[in-house]
Backbone as ProteinMPNN parsed JSONL, in Angstrom:
{"seq_chain_A": "MSQKLLRHKTVFKRATSHIRVQSSPLCYAFCYCHQVCSLDSVRQVKQEVMIQHVCSHHPFIAPLTHFWQTRKLLIIMTEYIGYGELHQLWRSLGRLPEQLLSLYVAEIALALDFLHNAGIIYRDLKMENILLDVDGHIKLIDFGLSRWLTYGGHTSTICGTLQFMAPEVLKGEEYGHPADWWSLGIIAYSLYLGHYPVSGYDDHVT", "coords_chain_A": {"N_chain_A": [[-7.397, -19.165, -21.119], [-6.282, -21.726, -22.124], [-5.276, -23.724, -22.704], [-5.204, -28.233, -21.772], [-6.57, -29.061, -18.614], [-5.359, -31.392, -15.943], [-7.294, -33.181, -13.207], [-5.387, -33.721, -10.142], [-5.772, -33.614, -6.604], [-8.009, -33.463, -4.47], [-7.524, -31.27, -1.349], [-7.731, -29.579, 1.055], [-11.245, -29.033, 2.248], [-13.81, -27.327, 3.522], [-16.264, -25.404, 4.779], [-17.689, -23.632, 3.01], [-15.999, -23.348, 0.761], [-13.54, -25.254, -1.554], [-10.44, -26.685, -2.696], [-8.448, -27.481, -5.017], [-5.981, -29.712, -6.812], [-4.961, -29.343, -9.526], [-2.956, -29.757, -13.018], [-1.392, -28.696, -15.814], [2.033, -29.171, -17.916], [1.759, -28.189, -15.673], [1.3, -27.507, -12.187], [-1.507, -25.966, -10.283], [-2.816, -25.394, -7.602], [-6.216, -24.806, -7.187], [-9.104, -22.965, -5.824], [-12.568, -23.477, -5.419], [-14.99, -21.083, -4.508], [-17.411, -21.119, -3.121], [-20.993, -19.916, -3.791], [-23.538, -20.064, -2.375], [-23.166, -19.286, 0.226], [-23.622, -16.424, 2.621], [-24.234, -13.157, 2.508], [-21.826, -11.149, 2.662], [-20.034, -12.852, 3.062], [-19.693, -13.57, 1.137], [-18.55, -10.875, 0.007], [-16.473, -10.784, 1.385], [-14.92, -12.692, 0.276], [-14.009, -12.471, -2.124], [-12.31, -9.715, -1.941], [-10.55, -10.374, -0.847], [-9.343, -12.251, -2.98], [-9.059, -9.137, -5.028], [-7.374, -8.621, -3.507], [-4.926, -9.762, -2.986], [-4.319, -10.15, -5.922], [-2.528, -7.491, -6.166], [-0.915, -7.799, -4.831], [0.354, -10.453, -6.413], [2.863, -10.039, -7.515], [4.883, -10.048, -6.239], [8.006, -11.29, -4.646], [8.069, -13.209, -2.084], [4.707, -13.816, -1.819], [2.204, -15.685, -2.632], [1.131, -15.909, -6.187], [-0.836, -14.831, -7.743], [-2.859, -16.459, -10.467], [-4.729, -17.087, -12.007], [-8.514, -15.767, -11.881], [-12.303, -17.033, -11.855], [-15.755, -15.917, -12.265], [-18.414, -17.787, -11.945], [-22.219, -18.533, -11.601], [-22.317, -19.697, -9.552], [-20.075, -20.015, -8.395], [-17.35, -19.032, -7.294], [-14.449, -19.389, -9.15], [-10.177, -19.634, -7.715], [-7.233, -18.966, -9.032], [-4.305, -20.374, -8.608], [-0.885, -20.666, -8.445], [1.028, -24.037, -7.986], [1.537, -24.902, -4.721], [3.608, -26.854, -3.525], [5.676, -27.533, -1.472], [5.452, -27.581, 1.236], [4.186, -26.646, 4.451], [5.665, -24.558, 6.811], [5.069, -24.759, 9.158], [5.245, -26.95, 9.441], [7.654, -28.021, 8.801], [9.355, -26.725, 11.322], [7.51, -28.188, 13.306], [9.158, -30.11, 12.711], [11.837, -30.067, 12.539], [11.739, -28.805, 14.936], [13.753, -26.926, 16.688], [14.879, -24.144, 14.012], [18.181, -23.933, 12.584], [19.633, -21.07, 12.999], [20.624, -19.192, 10.715], [19.037, -20.277, 8.777], [16.143, -19.494, 9.502], [16.3, -16.26, 10.072], [16.97, -15.766, 7.724], [14.307, -16.612, 6.88], [12.768, -14.752, 7.914], [13.268, -12.348, 7.867], [12.273, -13.075, 4.964], [9.623, -12.851, 5.326], [9.096, -10.129, 6.943], [10.005, -9.123, 4.139], [7.75, -9.319, 3.097], [5.425, -8.605, 4.591], [6.571, -5.651, 4.816], [5.437, -4.459, 2.028], [2.63, -5.36, 2.301], [2.471, -3.924, 3.915], [2.429, -0.943, 2.681], [1.973, -0.841, 0.64], [-1.697, -1.021, 1.863], [-2.044, -2.758, 3.214], [-3.985, -4.992, 5.759], [-2.369, -7.768, 7.563], [-3.39, -10.08, 9.492], [-3.724, -12.533, 9.541], [-1.523, -14.177, 9.957], [0.629, -16.707, 10.903], [2.183, -20.132, 10.843], [1.557, -22.229, 9.109], [0.313, -20.755, 7.179], [2.165, -19.845, 5.915], [4.324, -21.264, 3.383], [6.805, -23.339, 1.767], [8.472, -22.632, -1.519], [10.565, -24.979, -4.211], [13.093, -23.231, -4.065], [12.943, -23.987, -1.328], [12.462, -20.662, 0.07], [9.806, -18.427, 0.76], [6.412, -18.206, 1.271], [3.451, -16.018, 1.025], [0.783, -16.978, 2.1], [-3.276, -16.964, 1.779], [-5.385, -14.828, 2.122], [-8.035, -14.509, 3.095], [-8.935, -12.829, 5.563], [-7.308, -10.745, 5.658], [-7.667, -7.555, 5.004], [-8.001, -3.778, 3.079], [-6.373, -1.681, 4.632], [-6.01, 2.073, 5.556], [-2.284, 3.139, 5.757], [-1.519, 3.035, 9.081], [-3.947, 3.669, 9.909], [-7.048, 2.159, 11.754], [-8.258, -0.52, 12.962], [-10.774, -2.801, 14.501], [-12.025, -4.918, 14.171], [-12.483, -8.0, 15.708], [-10.34, -10.95, 15.274], [-8.323, -13.667, 13.95], [-5.037, -15.868, 14.434], [-5.925, -17.453, 18.271], [-3.118, -17.999, 19.01], [-0.645, -15.792, 17.986], [-1.789, -14.332, 17.959], [-1.985, -10.105, 18.54], [-1.989, -8.272, 21.925], [-3.94, -5.837, 22.14], [-5.643, -7.134, 20.164], [-6.799, -9.096, 21.174], [-7.906, -7.863, 22.79], [-10.425, -6.856, 21.808], [-10.196, -3.643, 21.081], [-8.319, -0.744, 18.663], [-6.339, -1.426, 16.265], [-3.827, -1.888, 14.164], [-1.733, -1.696, 11.765], [0.951, -2.729, 13.215], [-0.299, -5.033, 14.149], [0.499, -6.706, 12.794], [3.654, -7.533, 13.236], [3.767, -7.969, 15.532], [2.376, -10.453, 15.618], [4.543, -11.445, 14.109], [6.582, -11.885, 15.19], [5.908, -13.55, 17.311], [6.021, -15.761, 15.313], [9.176, -15.388, 15.202], [9.971, -15.886, 17.664], [8.808, -18.437, 18.259], [10.102, -20.584, 16.719], [12.682, -20.385, 16.752], [13.378, -21.183, 19.615], [11.378, -23.285, 19.376], [8.743, -23.794, 20.402], [5.933, -22.657, 21.863], [5.269, -18.841, 22.974], [3.648, -19.177, 25.144], [1.666, -22.118, 25.795], [-1.252, -24.129, 24.439], [-2.818, -22.942, 22.986], [-4.406, -23.583, 21.435], [-7.238, -22.827, 19.125], [-8.835, -21.279, 16.819], [-9.63, -18.096, 15.953], [-12.471, -16.248, 14.459]], "CA_chain_A": [[-6.073, -19.998, -21.108], [-6.681, -22.223, -23.505], [-4.04, -25.013, -21.869], [-6.205, -28.023, -20.426], [-6.307, -29.597, -16.933], [-5.822, -32.78, -15.235], [-7.141, -33.019, -11.936], [-5.358, -35.487, -9.082], [-6.759, -34.35, -5.719], [-8.959, -32.699, -3.405], [-6.296, -31.239, -0.941], [-8.804, -28.997, 1.189], [-12.046, -28.678, 2.468], [-14.254, -26.252, 3.983], [-17.451, -25.142, 4.497], [-17.848, -22.744, 1.654], [-14.799, -23.496, -0.336], [-12.133, -26.679, -1.512], [-8.994, -26.347, -3.406], [-8.286, -29.091, -6.509], [-4.542, -29.283, -7.524], [-4.519, -29.606, -11.197], [-1.79, -29.919, -14.087], [-0.937, -29.279, -17.48], [1.764, -30.081, -16.413], [2.858, -27.607, -14.321], [0.808, -27.94, -10.824], [-2.11, -25.918, -9.852], [-3.98, -24.981, -7.034], [-7.497, -23.918, -7.945], [-10.212, -22.214, -4.928], [-14.106, -22.875, -5.451], [-15.761, -20.437, -3.289], [-19.692, -21.813, -3.044], [-21.045, -18.359, -3.154], [-25.134, -20.123, -1.323], [-22.669, -18.404, 1.718], [-23.688, -14.807, 2.861], [-23.442, -11.842, 1.095], [-21.332, -10.48, 3.671], [-18.765, -13.656, 2.755], [-18.87, -13.125, -0.485], [-17.745, -9.523, -0.91], [-14.979, -11.058, 1.924], [-13.875, -13.835, -0.73], [-14.201, -11.125, -4.049], [-11.375, -8.704, -1.766], [-9.382, -12.14, -0.455], [-8.933, -12.209, -4.186], [-9.126, -8.711, -5.13], [-5.937, -8.169, -2.963], [-3.739, -11.463, -4.034], [-3.795, -10.026, -7.245], [-2.633, -6.546, -6.332], [0.33, -8.511, -4.744], [0.815, -11.666, -6.906], [3.977, -10.112, -9.143], [5.866, -9.827, -4.56], [8.49, -12.5, -5.045], [7.328, -13.96, -1.059], [3.178, -14.034, -2.381], [2.007, -16.806, -3.94], [0.924, -15.416, -7.334], [-2.159, -16.06, -7.885], [-2.366, -16.584, -11.938], [-6.679, -16.131, -12.57], [-9.874, -16.097, -11.235], [-13.209, -16.697, -12.939], [-16.759, -15.613, -11.741], [-19.949, -17.86, -12.128], [-23.545, -17.737, -10.781], [-22.645, -20.312, -8.498], [-18.37, -20.119, -7.923], [-15.617, -18.166, -7.246], [-13.068, -19.981, -8.842], [-9.514, -18.939, -7.829], [-6.334, -20.424, -9.41], [-2.636, -20.291, -8.021], [0.906, -22.007, -8.608], [0.206, -25.266, -6.76], [3.604, -24.819, -3.839], [3.366, -28.245, -2.936], [7.034, -28.322, -0.802], [5.231, -27.932, 2.963], [4.253, -25.693, 5.645], [6.95, -23.704, 7.595], [4.507, -25.105, 9.891], [5.516, -28.59, 9.028], [9.218, -27.862, 8.883], [8.994, -26.403, 12.233], [7.939, -29.85, 13.734], [9.902, -31.556, 11.859], [12.892, -29.969, 12.82], [11.678, -28.137, 16.305], [14.547, -24.842, 16.314], [15.821, -24.294, 13.774], [19.238, -23.868, 12.924], [20.118, -19.469, 12.676], [20.404, -18.927, 8.944], [17.07, -20.017, 8.501], [15.594, -18.371, 10.68], [17.522, -15.335, 9.245], [15.924, -16.101, 6.041], [12.487, -17.105, 6.5], [11.779, -14.457, 9.307], [13.259, -11.709, 6.317], [11.672, -13.038, 3.536], [8.203, -11.895, 5.713], [9.053, -8.905, 6.548], [9.341, -8.186, 3.243], [6.209, -9.308, 2.618], [4.39, -7.282, 5.608], [6.275, -3.926, 4.561], [5.318, -4.358, 0.801], [1.314, -5.113, 2.521], [1.136, -2.623, 4.556], [2.645, -0.007, 1.941], [0.145, -1.1, -0.35], [-2.753, -0.08, 2.558], [-3.602, -3.987, 3.272], [-3.17, -5.176, 6.681], [-3.025, -9.383, 6.855], [-4.454, -10.718, 10.812], [-3.578, -13.964, 10.015], [-0.069, -14.48, 10.279], [0.511, -17.904, 11.297], [3.421, -20.914, 10.063], [0.504, -22.575, 8.357], [0.086, -19.321, 5.611], [4.05, -19.778, 5.122], [4.602, -22.255, 2.513], [7.89, -23.404, 1.007], [9.071, -23.435, -2.53], [11.057, -25.958, -4.793], [13.912, -23.045, -3.903], [13.616, -22.897, -0.355], [12.187, -19.444, -0.148], [8.805, -18.001, 1.825], [5.06, -17.948, 0.081], [2.364, -15.999, 2.056], [-0.397, -17.649, 1.4], [-4.555, -17.548, 2.466], [-5.719, -13.474, 2.236], [-9.03, -14.604, 3.745], [-9.045, -11.737, 6.651], [-6.504, -9.554, 4.871], [-8.253, -6.453, 4.664], [-7.585, -2.593, 3.045], [-6.788, -0.577, 5.027], [-4.717, 3.017, 5.424], [-1.175, 2.933, 6.46], [-1.19, 4.118, 10.128], [-5.274, 3.418, 10.184], [-6.792, 1.316, 12.404], [-9.769, -1.263, 12.653], [-11.609, -3.611, 15.46], [-12.506, -6.802, 14.823], [-11.384, -9.79, 16.623], [-9.825, -12.005, 14.248], [-7.09, -13.967, 13.028], [-5.798, -17.569, 15.568], [-4.903, -17.278, 19.038], [-1.772, -18.133, 19.715], [-0.578, -15.33, 17.346], [-2.873, -12.257, 17.808], [-1.005, -8.954, 19.347], [-2.584, -8.405, 22.688], [-4.733, -5.463, 21.665], [-6.462, -7.266, 19.119], [-7.357, -9.92, 22.043], [-9.065, -7.612, 23.896], [-11.075, -5.966, 21.236], [-9.601, -2.331, 21.403], [-8.122, -0.484, 18.308], [-5.747, -1.594, 16.918], [-3.173, -1.055, 12.988], [-0.111, -2.738, 11.072], [2.131, -3.451, 13.81], [-0.107, -5.897, 15.496], [1.049, -8.353, 12.239], [4.59, -7.314, 13.404], [4.013, -9.427, 16.281], [2.599, -11.502, 15.162], [5.382, -12.216, 13.579], [7.711, -12.498, 16.344], [5.774, -14.979, 17.773], [6.773, -16.431, 14.72], [10.348, -15.477, 15.086], [9.662, -16.66, 18.769], [8.707, -20.476, 17.92], [11.346, -20.721, 14.694], [14.036, -20.191, 17.822], [13.949, -21.989, 20.911], [11.052, -24.369, 19.864], [7.971, -23.909, 21.341], [4.981, -20.931, 21.657], [5.603, -18.321, 23.839], [2.648, -20.279, 25.439], [0.859, -22.884, 25.693], [-3.007, -24.343, 24.69], [-3.624, -22.06, 22.211], [-4.016, -23.61, 19.303], [-8.134, -22.578, 18.295], [-9.158, -20.267, 15.868], [-11.033, -16.695, 16.445], [-12.881, -15.765, 13.035]], "C_chain_A": [[-7.181, -21.288, -21.776], [-6.406, -24.094, -23.265], [-5.187, -26.008, -20.945], [-5.799, -28.505, -19.422], [-6.242, -30.926, -16.271], [-6.23, -32.16, -13.87], [-6.635, -34.107, -10.991], [-5.835, -34.339, -7.827], [-7.464, -33.381, -5.154], [-7.511, -32.334, -2.344], [-6.631, -30.46, 0.446], [-10.002, -28.626, 1.025], [-12.586, -28.092, 3.786], [-15.492, -26.166, 3.738], [-18.682, -24.921, 2.931], [-17.054, -22.834, 0.446], [-13.928, -24.979, -0.222], [-11.529, -25.965, -2.116], [-9.106, -28.141, -3.756], [-6.45, -28.542, -6.611], [-5.118, -30.035, -8.786], [-3.057, -28.893, -11.85], [-2.038, -30.013, -15.592], [0.293, -28.622, -18.493], [2.246, -29.307, -15.856], [1.033, -27.086, -13.528], [0.139, -26.513, -10.652], [-2.393, -26.011, -8.828], [-5.207, -24.375, -7.385], [-8.555, -24.546, -6.67], [-11.641, -22.005, -4.656], [-14.971, -22.823, -4.417], [-17.391, -20.775, -3.156], [-20.343, -19.998, -2.91], [-22.926, -18.424, -3.181], [-24.858, -19.462, -0.245], [-23.791, -17.105, 1.464], [-23.349, -13.856, 2.083], [-22.388, -11.714, 1.317], [-19.685, -11.813, 3.341], [-18.602, -13.409, 1.506], [-18.603, -11.96, -1.057], [-16.604, -10.168, -0.161], [-13.607, -11.729, 1.017], [-13.368, -13.205, -2.047], [-12.82, -10.192, -2.915], [-10.593, -9.803, -1.514], [-8.386, -11.584, -2.535], [-8.507, -10.883, -4.714], [-6.632, -7.931, -4.651], [-4.426, -9.353, -3.014], [-3.655, -11.17, -4.879], [-3.34, -8.484, -7.499], [-0.658, -7.252, -5.425], [1.026, -9.244, -4.998], [2.591, -10.645, -7.126], [5.309, -9.826, -7.323], [6.249, -11.346, -4.976], [8.443, -13.873, -3.3], [6.108, -14.57, -0.558], [3.48, -14.657, -2.844], [0.86, -15.854, -4.817], [-0.578, -15.606, -7.611], [-2.578, -15.111, -9.845], [-4.432, -16.303, -12.785], [-7.587, -16.387, -11.506], [-11.049, -15.841, -12.487], [-14.671, -16.529, -12.059], [-17.593, -16.78, -12.411], [-21.624, -17.376, -11.806], [-23.384, -18.532, -9.813], [-21.148, -20.626, -7.406], [-17.723, -19.562, -8.504], [-14.79, -18.838, -7.335], [-11.405, -19.106, -8.731], [-8.55, -19.429, -8.007], [-5.133, -19.904, -8.589], [-1.937, -21.202, -8.095], [0.411, -22.613, -7.545], [2.631, -24.833, -5.848], [3.581, -25.492, -3.22], [5.235, -29.055, -1.889], [6.245, -28.19, 1.109], [4.737, -26.618, 3.306], [5.161, -24.855, 6.411], [6.404, -24.787, 8.888], [5.265, -26.718, 10.412], [6.602, -28.691, 9.272], [8.902, -27.766, 10.09], [8.776, -27.334, 13.276], [8.669, -30.62, 13.219], [11.522, -31.663, 12.502], [13.802, -29.768, 14.263], [12.819, -27.231, 15.872], [14.909, -25.295, 15.282], [16.932, -22.921, 12.755], [19.171, -22.018, 11.95], [20.178, -18.901, 11.273], [19.387, -19.17, 8.225], [15.91, -19.456, 9.13], [15.141, -16.907, 10.374], [16.279, -15.546, 8.345], [14.595, -16.134, 6.108], [12.337, -16.128, 7.663], [12.321, -12.853, 8.329], [12.787, -12.049, 6.112], [10.062, -12.557, 4.647], [8.276, -10.808, 6.426], [8.833, -8.689, 6.232], [8.211, -8.211, 3.131], [5.227, -8.945, 3.662], [5.048, -6.212, 5.234], [5.314, -4.225, 3.601], [3.507, -4.562, 1.294], [0.942, -3.678, 2.962], [1.848, -1.31, 4.115], [1.372, 0.334, 1.223], [-1.359, -1.578, 0.466], [-3.561, -1.544, 2.958], [-2.763, -4.579, 4.755], [-3.884, -6.938, 6.552], [-3.948, -9.799, 8.19], [-4.51, -11.752, 10.179], [-2.343, -14.242, 9.828], [0.865, -15.444, 11.022], [2.0, -19.039, 10.002], [2.354, -20.843, 9.132], [-0.115, -21.288, 6.969], [1.198, -19.005, 5.263], [3.942, -21.041, 4.545], [6.093, -22.033, 1.64], [8.088, -23.633, -0.143], [9.44, -24.279, -2.809], [13.159, -25.311, -4.434], [14.157, -22.594, -2.909], [13.067, -21.731, 0.604], [10.507, -19.291, 0.552], [8.005, -17.935, 1.058], [4.509, -17.547, 1.144], [1.112, -16.136, 1.341], [-2.077, -17.24, 2.235], [-4.431, -15.456, 3.348], [-6.817, -13.475, 3.188], [-9.907, -13.097, 4.793], [-8.284, -11.159, 6.691], [-7.918, -7.99, 4.776], [-7.674, -5.077, 3.917], [-7.831, -1.897, 4.044], [-4.975, 0.358, 4.859], [-3.263, 2.898, 5.799], [-1.205, 3.759, 7.774], [-3.101, 4.575, 10.74], [-5.897, 2.304, 11.132], [-7.941, 0.147, 12.427], [-9.623, -1.421, 14.509], [-11.948, -4.798, 15.724], [-11.857, -7.707, 15.16], [-11.356, -10.914, 15.101], [-8.354, -12.647, 14.097], [-6.65, -15.627, 14.223], [-5.402, -16.557, 16.604], [-3.688, -16.637, 19.631], [-1.044, -16.519, 19.145], [-1.268, -13.693, 17.037], [-2.429, -11.665, 19.034], [-2.653, -9.046, 20.058], [-4.341, -7.434, 23.032], [-6.145, -6.063, 20.455], [-7.601, -8.667, 19.902], [-8.76, -9.333, 23.103], [-9.91, -6.735, 23.664], [-10.788, -4.254, 20.898], [-8.794, -1.855, 19.536], [-7.308, -1.155, 17.54], [-5.247, -1.605, 14.12], [-2.73, -2.025, 12.575], [0.131, -3.688, 12.035], [1.441, -4.736, 14.413], [0.014, -7.457, 14.362], [2.143, -8.503, 12.244], [4.514, -8.509, 14.477], [3.708, -10.356, 16.392], [3.857, -12.46, 14.401], [7.301, -12.525, 14.036], [7.151, -13.498, 16.992], [6.262, -15.751, 17.172], [8.656, -16.594, 14.962], [10.939, -16.779, 16.844], [10.294, -18.079, 18.788], [9.917, -20.769, 17.794], [12.292, -21.351, 15.659], [14.604, -20.823, 19.164], [12.473, -22.792, 20.462], [9.974, -24.991, 20.193], [7.153, -22.517, 21.136], [5.498, -20.468, 23.011], [4.974, -18.848, 25.416], [1.962, -21.04, 24.907], [-0.687, -23.136, 25.19], [-3.051, -23.376, 24.164], [-3.531, -22.547, 20.931], [-6.299, -23.678, 18.264], [-8.004, -21.452, 17.593], [-9.709, -18.998, 15.793], [-11.452, -16.274, 14.566], [-13.78, -14.396, 12.61]], "O_chain_A": [[-8.39, -21.518, -21.799], [-7.01, -25.135, -23.52], [-5.867, -25.581, -20.011], [-4.59, -28.443, -19.196], [-7.317, -31.503, -16.105], [-5.812, -31.1, -13.406], [-7.19, -35.204, -10.923], [-6.857, -33.93, -8.378], [-7.322, -32.265, -5.654], [-6.504, -33.025, -2.497], [-5.703, -30.653, 1.231], [-10.289, -27.986, 0.014], [-12.053, -28.255, 4.883], [-15.994, -26.668, 2.732], [-19.607, -25.445, 2.31], [-17.402, -22.456, -0.672], [-13.707, -25.632, 0.798], [-11.777, -24.766, -2.248], [-9.479, -29.211, -3.276], [-5.926, -27.433, -6.512], [-5.618, -31.159, -8.843], [-2.36, -27.965, -11.439], [-2.568, -30.857, -16.314], [0.057, -27.895, -19.459], [3.351, -29.571, -15.38], [0.043, -26.578, -14.056], [0.96, -25.61, -10.814], [-2.309, -27.223, -8.634], [-5.128, -23.285, -7.953], [-8.84, -25.718, -6.423], [-12.122, -21.049, -4.047], [-15.513, -23.673, -3.71], [-18.311, -19.957, -3.18], [-20.081, -19.162, -2.045], [-23.639, -17.537, -3.65], [-25.774, -18.976, 0.42], [-24.522, -16.885, 0.499], [-22.463, -13.725, 1.238], [-21.6, -12.046, 0.432], [-18.509, -11.466, 3.449], [-17.579, -13.095, 0.898], [-18.429, -11.805, -2.265], [-15.584, -10.243, -0.847], [-12.386, -11.589, 0.949], [-12.431, -13.544, -2.77], [-11.996, -10.011, -3.813], [-9.793, -10.009, -2.427], [-7.413, -10.954, -2.947], [-7.338, -11.028, -5.071], [-5.608, -7.391, -5.07], [-3.197, -9.328, -3.068], [-2.705, -11.771, -5.381], [-3.551, -7.993, -8.608], [0.483, -6.909, -5.737], [2.133, -9.328, -4.465], [3.446, -11.178, -6.419], [6.466, -9.44, -7.489], [5.528, -12.253, -5.392], [8.712, -15.07, -3.392], [5.981, -15.344, 0.391], [4.534, -14.758, -3.471], [-0.056, -15.225, -4.287], [-1.214, -16.66, -7.628], [-2.576, -13.947, -10.246], [-4.966, -15.627, -13.665], [-7.427, -17.067, -10.492], [-11.03, -15.098, -13.468], [-14.626, -17.151, -10.997], [-17.46, -16.763, -13.634], [-22.091, -16.237, -11.785], [-24.212, -18.358, -8.919], [-21.057, -21.14, -6.291], [-17.441, -19.446, -9.696], [-14.136, -19.208, -6.36], [-11.238, -18.113, -9.439], [-8.406, -20.469, -7.365], [-5.272, -18.88, -7.92], [-2.194, -22.386, -7.878], [-0.262, -22.22, -6.591], [3.82, -24.68, -6.129], [3.523, -25.145, -2.04], [5.701, -30.182, -1.72], [6.742, -28.835, 2.032], [4.846, -25.632, 2.578], [4.475, -23.893, 6.066], [7.2, -25.508, 9.488], [5.62, -27.239, 11.469], [6.835, -29.563, 10.108], [8.087, -28.63, 10.414], [9.63, -27.437, 14.156], [8.709, -31.84, 13.376], [12.192, -32.645, 12.819], [14.929, -30.005, 14.698], [12.82, -26.801, 14.718], [15.262, -26.468, 15.159], [16.714, -21.76, 12.41], [18.828, -21.792, 10.789], [19.469, -17.923, 11.037], [18.902, -18.529, 7.292], [14.799, -19.06, 8.779], [13.993, -16.464, 10.405], [15.053, -15.467, 8.413], [13.858, -15.609, 5.273], [11.706, -16.64, 8.588], [11.313, -12.168, 8.156], [11.88, -11.848, 6.92], [9.577, -11.521, 4.193], [7.135, -10.379, 6.599], [7.823, -8.005, 6.401], [7.541, -7.181, 3.054], [4.047, -9.081, 3.337], [4.221, -5.302, 5.176], [4.181, -4.32, 4.074], [2.831, -3.821, 0.58], [0.069, -2.833, 2.762], [1.961, -0.468, 5.006], [0.427, 1.121, 1.176], [-2.118, -2.36, -0.108], [-4.771, -1.751, 3.052], [-1.549, -4.648, 4.944], [-4.907, -7.381, 6.031], [-5.167, -9.861, 8.026], [-5.678, -12.141, 10.161], [-2.472, -15.095, 8.95], [1.796, -15.006, 11.698], [2.48, -18.755, 8.904], [2.098, -19.849, 8.454], [-0.948, -21.394, 6.07], [1.442, -18.097, 4.467], [3.452, -21.943, 5.224], [6.459, -21.013, 1.055], [7.997, -24.836, -0.386], [9.069, -25.15, -2.022], [14.149, -26.041, -4.452], [14.877, -21.62, -2.69], [13.214, -21.842, 1.821], [10.059, -20.395, 0.859], [8.39, -17.62, -0.068], [4.679, -18.157, 2.2], [0.616, -15.59, 0.355], [-1.98, -17.243, 3.462], [-3.875, -14.989, 4.342], [-6.784, -12.639, 4.091], [-11.034, -12.612, 4.694], [-8.107, -10.688, 7.815], [-9.054, -8.059, 4.308], [-6.461, -5.119, 4.125], [-8.921, -1.495, 4.45], [-3.834, 0.051, 4.515], [-3.348, 1.986, 6.621], [-0.978, 4.968, 7.736], [-3.44, 5.399, 11.589], [-5.103, 1.379, 11.306], [-8.561, 0.213, 11.366], [-8.989, -0.813, 15.371], [-12.125, -5.496, 16.722], [-10.728, -8.091, 14.855], [-12.173, -11.37, 14.301], [-7.346, -11.943, 14.159], [-7.53, -16.337, 14.709], [-4.883, -15.455, 16.429], [-3.342, -15.629, 20.246], [-0.844, -15.855, 20.162], [-1.232, -12.662, 16.365], [-2.389, -12.179, 20.152], [-3.739, -9.419, 19.615], [-5.345, -7.803, 23.641], [-7.195, -5.518, 20.112], [-8.678, -9.086, 19.478], [-9.748, -9.767, 23.695], [-10.333, -5.931, 24.495], [-11.708, -3.829, 20.199], [-8.674, -2.931, 18.949], [-7.274, -2.196, 18.196], [-6.017, -1.421, 13.177], [-3.123, -3.159, 12.849], [-0.164, -4.883, 12.035], [2.128, -5.523, 15.064], [-0.189, -8.636, 14.652], [2.493, -9.427, 11.51], [5.008, -9.632, 14.373], [4.286, -11.24, 17.023], [3.997, -13.671, 14.229], [8.375, -12.963, 13.623], [7.89, -14.432, 17.302], [6.959, -16.595, 17.735], [9.274, -17.657, 14.902], [11.683, -17.741, 17.037], [11.364, -18.623, 19.063], [10.691, -21.164, 18.666], [12.69, -22.511, 15.556], [15.746, -20.935, 19.61], [12.076, -23.173, 21.563], [9.865, -26.21, 20.328], [7.532, -21.547, 20.479], [5.973, -21.166, 23.907], [5.585, -18.902, 26.483], [1.561, -20.918, 23.749], [-1.455, -22.255, 25.575], [-3.427, -22.5, 24.942], [-2.97, -22.237, 19.88], [-6.59, -24.296, 17.239], [-7.064, -20.68, 17.777], [-10.803, -19.201, 15.267], [-10.613, -16.08, 13.687], [-14.018, -14.157, 11.426]]}, "name": "protein", "num_of_chains": 1, "seq": "MSQKLLRHKTVFKRATSHIRVQSSPLCYAFCYCHQVCSLDSVRQVKQEVMIQHVCSHHPFIAPLTHFWQTRKLLIIMTEYIGYGELHQLWRSLGRLPEQLLSLYVAEIALALDFLHNAGIIYRDLKMENILLDVDGHIKLIDFGLSRWLTYGGHTSTICGTLQFMAPEVLKGEEYGHPADWWSLGIIAYSLYLGHYPVSGYDDHVT"}
């Protein structure tokens, strides 16, 4: 990439990474992952990059544009989708109109079906991980908890966001791709009725 990029702002920070917005004149989001963390964390980030790279051509998955690795950093470049999260829209509108609800649920379902058929389980489907683009369509982001899993296979790691986790995940039992569909059901319920099925679970499990 030869064009010059202008830094705008840092939009997100965590212990091992941060995200900046830069333009050229198009806007991009850069995730800078510090490789001073554990080897397992580095492997997880690299798996995240490969999964998003494989899925970037899908219309409802945020495209990964480039990625680089230096001695201290793994840099992930994606298209900047600056029209907010589905969660923000839901909070501002409350119950979504049925036509809009149907559109979003259908687009999320298409993205999930694509991932599952590609041998990937997402594992952290929630409204905060769904962005809206300039045309009002969804873009699935953040593949940090995703992993390769053969269709019909099982895993047992407890991870995700409590409000959206399937019962078998919470119980520490083996689970597979259907756990993602449970999460979509929670999203559809919440968008339609204006509240979560069960209140009081905003904590994250990693």
